[in-house]
Amino acid sequence: MPASSRCRRPALSRWLSTTIALPLLAVALSAHADVLVDNVIGLTPDGKGGLERFTGLLIDDQGNISAVYHDKEKRPKKVAYKVDGKGRYVVPGMIDAHVHIMDTGFAKMTLDLSGARSLEEALVQVRAYVQAHPDRSWIEGNGWNQANWGLDRMPTAAELDRVTGGKPAYLSRVDGHAAWVNSAALAAAGVTDSTADPAGGRIERAAGSRRPAGVLVDAAQDLVAAKVPQPRPSDRDTAFGEAQLEFLKQGVTALADMGTTIQDWQAYRRAGDAGNLRVRIVSYARGTDDMALIGGSGPGGWLYGDRLKIQGVKLYLDGALGSRGAWLKAPYADAPETSGLPRMNETQLGNLMSRAAIDNFQVAVHAIGDKANETVLDTIDQLSQTYKGDRRWRIEHAQVVAPADVVRFGQHGIVASMQPQHEASDRTMAEARLGPARLAGAYAWKSIAATGAPLAFGSDTPVEPPAPFVGLAVAISRQGADGQPVGGWQPQEKLTLGQALAAYTSGAAYAMFAEDRLGRLARGMKADFLFVDRDVATATPEALRQTKVVETWINGQQAWSAARGVAKPLTSGKAR
Ligand SMILES: [Zn+2]
């Protein structure tokens, strides 16, 4: 651990000369100093690619860090409030670079099928949910994954009909790229034998016929989703509260919301107005229409004391591997009739990216298959000739990249926004979908980082739990919770703890244009940090995965603790 031996100066108010002797400084500081968090074993990225230890933080009344202390360095005598860390471990607040906030909240309010281990178990859970919620006009759920059911096919509408009592049902697959629906839902949406597959989507058909079988892939989901009743604003507020609580518990203090709609944005604004916005949200609008509705003529500044800003737009170029929606250069190894589903062509992508870039919105493009990644890279090549300056083009997932294309991530300031947990969950499925030859560029964190592209890590929750310490464990081990495979999957792509922690903190902050205030515990940065129950720098992957967050602090205030839950804000969101 390259703990810095350099002596850090205590904070300086701007008007103070740097030549004033130290004892004088301590006195001068006390007027500004607010909270001293002392006697901790702290760890933070140092901003130069390494990690640094510290033992105390001084936080001013704006929630900024005004000094970072090492072992014997002098602390100010007078502070408004002192927190004795009692030798506990402190790390920066984790930043999740890719989440779906409202989906995470709604997933907590609807039927969760992620625990079902067979089709029969899933059907039993649906039946119980239908009986427990007689008031619901539609049955909504999520989290199913037929790959965990020992099924080599998708579930069907007929199977769902047996347990839904005639009510329409819409159940999202775990990756959000397919929906399992029943006959009542298909009828409500008028989806029949004569309905054509929409562009960028596929209606699964019963073998040897055109009869919709009950699963809708990618854009085809919208056929039925459009008929599901819209949640009310109060439902959205509840969902936001559920999601925010989950982030606080997991130690996530800032996040990039991938696909914010105007209704989502209004929910975040209502939370901010009421002083209930605790985590920091950087929004990437769901398409250019919502981008313009939310941001108007360009990305806005921070609102509610650096709690909320609109930064850019999220675009989808393809789907996911699990539902074979990811756009590949060559056919799927386990379905040679398809190479996936592009959601748009290169011209359309270029037009949408231009539309955003012309108003200086940051562009984040979902690209999972190697053909999708190549297409985004080509488009960035072209657009970079017109749109100069610090653009930080984001490629979301970058899951399967042709080895020849990997090097291109180092160009044009591209940010690779990747999700370690996907690797552990997907590896067996990815082997089946891709065959052995394409695995070299799959979930290739280290190779992509080696090109100089900044890495930003996230969870893609609700696809995976927003659990950064699980993600860190996977990032350094390439193993799942079961410790498999021994030695790690494609182990040449393992990262060091320093690289992985940076991707969840300073790298994620950089990816959202927030590295000037978030992602490190250093002077001038926001005091967003966690007390955790172990030393993450020295933990084994298994121990790292078990890390418990004890307290979550945001802007120099305790926002959540394991003992007491969500803390009351000391000041309203408006004031800070
Ligand atoms: Zn996502």
XYZ file of C-alpha atoms and ligand atoms in Angstrom:
577
model
C 0.000 0.000 0.000
C 1.737 3.189 -1.104
C 0.600 5.245 1.867
C 1.857 8.728 1.332
C 4.557 9.857 3.676
C 4.210 13.395 2.485
C 3.016 15.758 5.130
C -0.263 17.339 4.102
C -0.884 20.931 5.020
C -4.083 21.541 6.926
C -6.721 23.394 4.973
C -6.025 26.918 3.971
C -8.679 29.487 3.550
C -7.983 31.125 0.242
C -6.974 34.451 1.747
C -4.354 32.853 3.982
C -0.799 32.969 2.853
C 0.754 29.546 2.564
C 3.743 30.734 4.521
C 1.944 31.182 7.846
C 3.329 28.882 10.471
C 1.308 25.783 11.398
C 0.210 26.664 14.961
C -1.295 29.908 13.724
C -3.149 28.022 11.044
C -4.843 25.708 13.453
C -6.314 28.680 15.272
C -7.351 30.406 12.062
C -9.019 27.227 10.891
C -11.271 26.789 13.850
C -13.565 29.545 12.654
C -14.265 27.577 9.494
C -13.851 24.046 10.682
C -17.016 22.230 11.439
C -16.549 18.505 11.924
C -13.399 16.528 12.650
C -13.610 12.827 11.883
C -10.568 11.429 13.596
C -8.878 8.220 14.635
C -9.844 6.260 11.542
C -7.985 3.921 9.228
C -8.773 5.682 5.992
C -8.173 4.625 2.411
C -8.700 6.640 -0.753
C -7.539 6.725 -4.360
C -4.745 9.304 -4.506
C -5.720 10.607 -7.935
C -2.468 9.369 -9.435
C -3.379 5.723 -9.871
C -2.485 4.587 -6.361
C -4.135 4.396 -2.963
C -3.399 6.496 0.072
C -3.969 6.025 3.789
C -5.092 8.732 6.196
C -6.280 8.947 9.790
C -8.493 12.037 9.967
C -10.720 14.348 7.938
C -11.708 17.920 8.634
C -15.026 18.920 7.088
C -16.234 22.493 6.650
C -19.763 23.762 7.039
C -20.439 23.292 3.326
C -19.742 19.571 3.542
C -16.344 19.885 1.862
C -13.153 18.286 3.093
C -10.856 21.055 4.256
C -8.000 18.854 5.457
C -6.851 15.251 5.335
C -4.638 14.166 8.219
C -2.039 11.469 8.473
C -0.681 9.874 11.600
C 1.023 12.485 13.719
C -0.194 15.594 11.940
C -1.647 18.291 14.130
C -5.416 18.572 14.346
C -7.261 21.829 15.057
C -8.014 22.233 18.768
C -11.459 23.722 18.382
C -14.035 22.159 16.142
C -17.794 22.338 16.286
C -18.107 18.578 16.461
C -15.740 15.672 16.725
C -16.388 12.121 15.592
C -14.092 9.554 17.171
C -13.702 6.837 14.562
C -12.288 4.484 17.239
C -9.946 2.932 14.721
C -12.711 2.006 12.285
C -12.164 1.773 8.528
C -13.150 4.607 6.210
C -13.376 4.520 2.411
C -14.865 6.998 -0.062
C -18.568 6.758 -0.812
C -18.980 4.346 -3.679
C -20.113 5.755 -7.023
C -22.225 3.476 -9.170
C -21.625 4.531 -12.772
C -24.630 2.750 -14.256
C -27.950 2.310 -12.489
C -31.650 2.472 -13.272
C -32.972 4.209 -10.179
C -36.708 4.019 -10.745
C -36.567 0.443 -12.061
C -34.702 -0.452 -8.877
C -37.433 1.130 -6.777
C -40.301 -0.374 -8.755
C -38.630 -3.771 -8.654
C -38.945 -3.564 -4.865
C -42.663 -2.798 -5.206
C -43.523 -5.584 -7.660
C -43.156 -9.356 -7.770
C -39.494 -10.331 -7.549
C -38.802 -13.597 -9.355
C -35.022 -13.444 -9.046
C -34.996 -16.165 -6.383
C -36.943 -18.721 -8.444
C -34.821 -21.752 -9.281
C -37.263 -23.455 -11.617
C -40.214 -22.622 -13.826
C -42.508 -24.334 -11.301
C -41.142 -22.194 -8.464
C -41.694 -19.066 -10.518
C -45.278 -20.083 -11.262
C -45.944 -20.792 -7.582
C -44.659 -17.287 -6.736
C -46.828 -15.689 -9.420
C -49.918 -17.516 -8.156
C -49.235 -16.402 -4.575
C -48.724 -12.813 -5.700
C -51.979 -12.801 -7.692
C -53.864 -14.074 -4.643
C -52.192 -11.559 -2.308
C -52.952 -8.564 -4.544
C -56.572 -8.852 -5.687
C -56.650 -5.053 -6.220
C -54.060 -5.074 -8.988
C -55.515 -4.824 -12.497
C -52.202 -5.972 -14.000
C -49.682 -8.416 -12.543
C -46.192 -6.917 -12.809
C -42.941 -8.555 -11.902
C -39.306 -8.861 -12.796
C -36.077 -10.733 -12.197
C -36.799 -14.061 -13.926
C -34.005 -15.860 -15.685
C -34.764 -19.093 -17.502
C -31.034 -19.870 -17.551
C -31.310 -20.527 -13.799
C -34.260 -22.860 -14.293
C -32.504 -25.586 -16.232
C -34.679 -24.597 -19.215
C -33.164 -24.434 -22.663
C -36.180 -22.478 -23.910
C -38.131 -19.412 -22.898
C -41.240 -19.788 -20.691
C -44.618 -19.450 -22.426
C -47.862 -17.517 -22.157
C -49.788 -20.771 -21.692
C -47.713 -21.618 -18.605
C -48.361 -18.180 -17.140
C -52.088 -18.407 -17.926
C -52.381 -21.317 -15.469
C -51.618 -19.088 -12.467
C -52.858 -15.586 -13.377
C -56.620 -16.095 -13.204
C -57.345 -14.200 -16.415
C -55.556 -11.013 -15.356
C -52.945 -9.626 -17.751
C -49.368 -10.196 -16.600
C -46.118 -8.507 -17.628
C -42.933 -9.952 -16.146
C -39.556 -8.450 -17.099
C -36.563 -10.697 -17.537
C -33.648 -10.002 -15.184
C -31.764 -8.024 -17.852
C -34.794 -5.931 -18.820
C -34.353 -7.003 -22.428
C -37.256 -9.453 -22.595
C -40.735 -9.711 -21.110
C -42.795 -12.800 -20.322
C -46.471 -12.072 -20.857
C -49.674 -14.107 -20.700
C -52.538 -14.470 -23.143
C -54.603 -11.721 -21.487
C -51.711 -9.274 -21.900
C -51.174 -10.252 -25.537
C -54.913 -9.802 -26.142
C -54.959 -6.417 -24.390
C -52.167 -5.259 -26.688
C -53.672 -6.853 -29.804
C -50.554 -8.931 -30.441
C -51.595 -11.822 -32.713
C -50.275 -14.131 -35.425
C -50.479 -11.261 -37.880
C -48.428 -8.821 -35.750
C -45.031 -8.245 -37.356
C -41.830 -8.037 -35.310
C -41.136 -4.335 -34.672
C -37.769 -2.872 -35.684
C -35.206 -3.820 -33.046
C -37.470 -6.388 -31.447
C -38.720 -9.954 -31.753
C -41.937 -11.698 -30.817
C -41.067 -15.260 -29.839
C -43.370 -17.602 -31.787
C -44.647 -21.086 -30.951
C -42.694 -23.735 -32.825
C -43.817 -24.153 -36.420
C -46.353 -21.310 -36.291
C -46.688 -17.539 -36.055
C -48.579 -17.699 -32.769
C -46.957 -15.399 -30.167
C -45.451 -17.761 -27.617
C -45.359 -15.365 -24.661
C -41.919 -13.739 -24.670
C -41.204 -10.365 -26.247
C -37.590 -9.381 -26.864
C -36.198 -5.828 -26.787
C -38.351 -3.345 -28.748
C -41.190 -5.873 -28.964
C -41.710 -5.449 -25.210
C -43.169 -2.017 -25.875
C -46.165 -3.566 -27.635
C -47.478 -4.762 -24.279
C -45.618 -2.383 -21.946
C -47.557 0.497 -23.502
C -50.780 -1.060 -22.144
C -49.587 -1.461 -18.554
C -51.107 1.350 -16.459
C -48.661 4.181 -15.786
C -47.596 4.619 -12.155
C -48.930 7.706 -10.392
C -46.539 10.403 -9.155
C -46.990 9.134 -5.602
C -46.013 5.634 -6.767
C -42.860 7.127 -8.286
C -42.030 8.903 -5.043
C -42.395 5.628 -3.159
C -40.205 3.843 -5.700
C -37.553 6.529 -5.469
C -37.527 6.254 -1.675
C -37.124 2.478 -1.882
C -34.240 2.780 -4.337
C -32.487 5.515 -2.380
C -32.649 3.483 0.832
C -31.032 0.558 -0.967
C -28.197 2.741 -2.272
C -27.541 4.211 1.181
C -27.431 0.728 2.727
C -24.957 -0.465 0.128
C -22.688 2.538 0.592
C -23.485 4.099 -2.778
C -23.387 7.875 -2.351
C -23.513 8.967 -5.983
C -24.807 7.361 -9.121
C -25.352 7.794 -12.816
C -28.993 7.199 -13.706
C -29.062 5.612 -17.147
C -32.262 6.549 -18.890
C -33.954 9.260 -16.822
C -37.425 10.132 -18.129
C -39.092 13.465 -17.493
C -41.342 11.709 -14.940
C -38.281 10.271 -13.178
C -36.664 13.697 -13.154
C -39.789 15.203 -11.605
C -39.661 12.576 -8.848
C -36.020 13.494 -8.113
C -36.992 17.176 -8.090
C -39.840 16.491 -5.653
C -37.409 14.654 -3.387
C -34.950 17.544 -3.646
C -37.610 20.160 -2.923
C -38.710 18.233 0.155
C -35.144 17.849 1.440
C -35.327 14.071 0.964
C -32.681 13.789 -1.718
C -29.665 12.265 -0.003
C -27.671 10.479 -2.720
C -26.148 12.412 -5.606
C -27.738 11.697 -8.971
C -26.253 12.442 -12.375
C -28.913 11.889 -15.012
C -28.531 10.573 -18.533
C -31.903 11.091 -20.185
C -33.737 8.248 -21.862
C -33.309 9.434 -25.454
C -33.003 12.891 -26.947
C -36.652 13.875 -26.403
C -36.430 13.470 -22.625
C -32.975 15.062 -22.784
C -34.467 18.230 -24.245
C -37.457 18.132 -21.881
C -35.193 17.883 -18.831
C -32.150 19.878 -19.855
C -33.472 22.332 -22.412
C -30.601 23.811 -24.356
C -27.783 22.037 -22.528
C -26.704 20.131 -19.431
C -27.613 22.026 -16.288
C -25.498 22.662 -13.229
C -25.817 20.905 -9.904
C -29.069 21.377 -7.965
C -29.846 20.931 -4.250
C -26.262 21.335 -3.110
C -24.601 19.066 -5.675
C -27.283 16.398 -5.363
C -28.743 16.373 -8.877
C -27.741 17.316 -12.380
C -28.640 16.439 -15.943
C -25.445 15.587 -17.762
C -26.261 13.696 -20.900
C -28.290 11.182 -22.828
C -28.460 7.391 -22.834
C -28.931 5.686 -26.198
C -29.427 1.978 -26.876
C -27.683 0.469 -29.867
C -28.427 -3.194 -29.114
C -29.913 -5.552 -26.534
C -28.407 -8.116 -24.161
C -26.621 -11.434 -24.600
C -29.077 -13.451 -22.492
C -32.009 -12.794 -24.829
C -29.703 -12.826 -27.896
C -30.424 -9.170 -28.529
C -26.743 -8.186 -28.396
C -25.545 -7.291 -31.918
C -22.668 -9.548 -32.956
C -20.347 -9.488 -35.962
C -20.917 -13.211 -36.548
C -23.921 -15.398 -35.644
C -24.537 -16.677 -32.116
C -22.694 -19.901 -31.405
C -25.877 -21.398 -29.946
C -28.324 -19.868 -32.471
C -26.647 -19.662 -35.870
C -29.734 -18.112 -37.461
C -29.266 -14.803 -35.630
C -26.562 -12.214 -34.975
C -28.696 -10.143 -32.632
C -30.872 -7.069 -32.891
C -29.507 -3.611 -33.599
C -31.981 -1.017 -32.331
C -30.924 1.423 -35.052
C -28.429 1.718 -37.858
C -25.175 3.661 -37.867
C -26.726 6.713 -39.527
C -29.505 6.920 -36.952
C -27.008 6.507 -34.138
C -24.819 9.254 -35.593
C -27.786 11.583 -35.894
C -28.895 11.067 -32.291
C -25.352 11.433 -30.959
C -24.948 14.640 -32.977
C -28.238 15.960 -31.684
C -26.919 15.573 -28.137
C -23.343 16.661 -28.770
C -24.338 19.871 -30.542
C -25.836 21.070 -27.247
C -22.900 19.714 -25.243
C -24.806 16.874 -23.663
C -22.584 13.901 -22.843
C -23.460 10.767 -24.804
C -23.660 7.292 -23.242
C -24.362 4.456 -25.680
C -25.402 0.969 -24.626
C -23.304 -1.475 -26.666
C -22.997 -5.143 -25.668
C -22.171 -7.137 -28.817
C -18.904 -6.778 -30.732
C -20.712 -5.357 -33.780
C -22.474 -2.788 -31.604
C -19.180 -1.768 -29.992
C -17.477 -1.450 -33.374
C -20.354 0.681 -34.628
C -20.185 3.077 -31.672
C -16.409 3.331 -32.040
C -16.796 4.116 -35.761
C -19.425 6.749 -34.995
C -17.272 8.378 -32.317
C -14.397 8.443 -34.832
C -16.557 10.440 -37.206
C -18.198 12.733 -34.661
C -14.883 13.594 -33.024
C -13.938 15.523 -36.147
C -16.863 17.874 -35.560
C -17.342 17.841 -31.798
C -14.010 18.762 -30.258
C -13.035 19.286 -26.671
C -13.651 17.224 -23.557
C -16.597 15.005 -24.594
C -16.007 11.823 -22.557
C -18.060 9.637 -24.927
C -19.327 6.787 -22.770
C -19.770 3.222 -23.977
C -22.081 1.415 -21.571
C -21.247 -2.248 -20.898
C -18.644 -2.742 -23.697
C -19.237 -6.378 -22.892
C -18.040 -8.159 -26.017
C -15.389 -6.308 -27.985
C -13.466 -7.748 -30.927
C -9.793 -7.922 -29.851
C -8.871 -5.697 -32.815
C -11.288 -3.018 -31.566
C -10.106 -2.994 -27.940
C -7.254 -0.573 -28.685
C -9.745 1.967 -30.046
C -11.092 2.563 -26.531
C -7.964 4.596 -25.896
C -8.942 7.208 -28.476
C -11.105 10.335 -28.357
C -11.400 10.284 -24.569
C -13.792 7.335 -24.525
C -14.963 6.157 -21.090
C -15.589 2.427 -20.634
C -18.558 2.026 -18.293
C -18.530 -1.632 -17.250
C -20.166 -3.864 -14.628
C -18.009 -6.521 -12.949
C -20.990 -8.401 -11.487
C -22.235 -9.155 -15.017
C -19.100 -11.170 -15.698
C -19.715 -13.481 -12.751
C -23.413 -13.875 -13.550
C -23.012 -14.248 -17.306
C -19.890 -16.299 -17.853
C -21.540 -19.670 -18.552
C -24.215 -18.073 -20.699
C -21.581 -15.971 -22.495
C -19.581 -19.111 -23.309
C -22.676 -20.686 -24.840
C -23.706 -17.597 -26.791
C -20.236 -16.678 -28.059
C -18.265 -19.918 -28.328
C -14.599 -19.979 -27.292
C -13.116 -17.765 -30.025
C -14.837 -14.542 -28.947
C -14.162 -14.747 -25.213
C -10.815 -12.958 -25.428
C -12.590 -9.605 -25.730
C -15.428 -10.368 -23.301
C -15.629 -8.375 -20.036
C -12.043 -7.331 -20.859
C -11.546 -4.757 -18.092
C -7.791 -4.909 -17.877
C -7.205 -4.872 -21.635
C -9.522 -1.903 -22.047
C -7.957 -0.047 -19.114
C -4.524 -0.699 -20.633
C -5.522 1.367 -23.689
C -5.765 4.389 -21.400
C -9.572 4.496 -21.436
C -10.885 5.475 -17.996
C -12.886 2.684 -16.376
C -16.133 3.469 -14.578
C -17.706 0.570 -12.704
C -21.319 0.065 -11.774
C -23.981 -2.511 -11.080
C -26.682 -1.913 -13.705
C -29.144 -2.390 -10.850
C -31.826 -3.785 -10.857
C -30.092 -6.257 -13.193
C -27.592 -6.909 -10.382
C -27.834 -5.727 -6.772
C -26.191 -2.299 -6.307
C -23.446 -3.948 -4.246
C -20.094 -2.287 -4.930
C -18.119 -4.543 -2.588
C -19.381 -7.599 -4.456
C -18.353 -5.865 -7.666
C -14.910 -5.142 -6.240
C -14.496 -8.790 -5.252
C -15.409 -9.940 -8.755
C -13.135 -7.324 -10.305
C -10.060 -8.649 -8.527
C -10.927 -12.361 -8.703
C -13.125 -13.002 -11.793
C -14.991 -15.442 -9.538
C -18.590 -15.761 -8.415
C -19.941 -16.063 -4.874
C -19.232 -19.804 -5.066
C -15.529 -19.148 -5.660
C -15.849 -20.558 -9.166
C -14.064 -20.963 -11.419
C -10.880 -21.724 -9.521
C -8.254 -19.156 -10.446
C -10.873 -16.930 -12.085
C -12.551 -16.797 -15.485
C -10.270 -15.372 -18.195
C -7.982 -14.465 -15.278
C -5.733 -12.254 -17.410
C -8.465 -9.601 -17.070
C -8.324 -9.393 -13.238
C -7.680 -5.938 -11.847
C -5.739 -4.814 -8.816
C -7.763 -3.557 -5.858
C -6.451 -0.070 -6.567
C -7.701 -0.147 -10.152
C -11.059 -1.597 -9.162
C -11.626 0.816 -6.271
C -10.747 3.746 -8.525
C -13.296 2.526 -11.089
C -15.982 2.614 -8.355
C -14.927 6.042 -7.086
C -12.663 8.461 -8.939
C -13.172 6.775 -12.311
C -16.937 6.771 -11.950
C -16.796 10.440 -10.879
C -14.726 11.291 -13.949
C -17.211 9.474 -16.164
C -19.968 11.823 -14.939
C -17.935 15.060 -15.030
C -17.818 15.187 -11.238
C -14.158 14.462 -10.490
C -13.716 18.031 -9.251
C -15.766 17.201 -6.138
C -16.477 13.451 -5.942
C -14.587 10.178 -5.914
C -11.674 10.828 -3.562
C -11.203 11.898 0.015
C -8.938 14.885 -0.457
C -8.927 18.560 0.329
C -11.617 20.428 -1.585
C -13.665 17.299 -2.280
C -17.110 16.528 -0.896
C -17.091 14.623 2.382
C -18.880 11.512 1.061
C -17.503 8.477 2.862
C -18.325 5.180 4.523
C -17.447 3.449 7.723
C -16.998 -0.209 6.826
C -16.280 -3.248 8.971
C -12.977 -4.306 7.433
C -9.869 -3.166 5.629
C -10.810 -3.498 1.972
C -7.196 -2.944 0.912
C -6.028 -6.216 2.428
C -9.202 -8.338 2.329
C -9.314 -11.528 0.279
C -11.937 -11.524 -2.478
C -14.228 -13.679 -0.286
C -13.860 -11.268 2.637
C -14.226 -8.217 0.412
C -17.541 -9.571 -0.871
C -18.816 -9.759 2.738
C -17.927 -6.143 3.563
C -20.627 -4.527 5.699
C -21.347 -0.836 5.478
C -21.739 0.508 9.006
C -22.402 4.178 8.241
C -22.898 6.171 5.050
C -21.944 9.856 5.162
C -22.835 12.331 2.438
C -21.788 15.962 2.357
C -20.264 15.707 5.803
C -23.444 14.375 7.387
C -24.436 10.907 8.390
C -27.131 9.857 5.908
C -27.626 6.259 7.034
C -26.349 3.899 9.672
C -26.797 0.180 10.160
C -27.908 0.855 13.723
C -30.452 3.587 13.064
C -31.372 3.524 9.371
C -31.843 6.745 7.441
C -30.697 9.785 9.391
C -32.757 12.941 9.425
C -31.142 15.644 7.290
C -29.590 18.318 9.502
C -30.429 20.879 6.888
C -32.873 20.788 4.029
C -31.677 19.740 0.607
C -32.191 23.317 -0.514
C -29.894 24.792 2.086
C -27.003 22.556 1.147
Zn -28.448 -0.598 -17.868
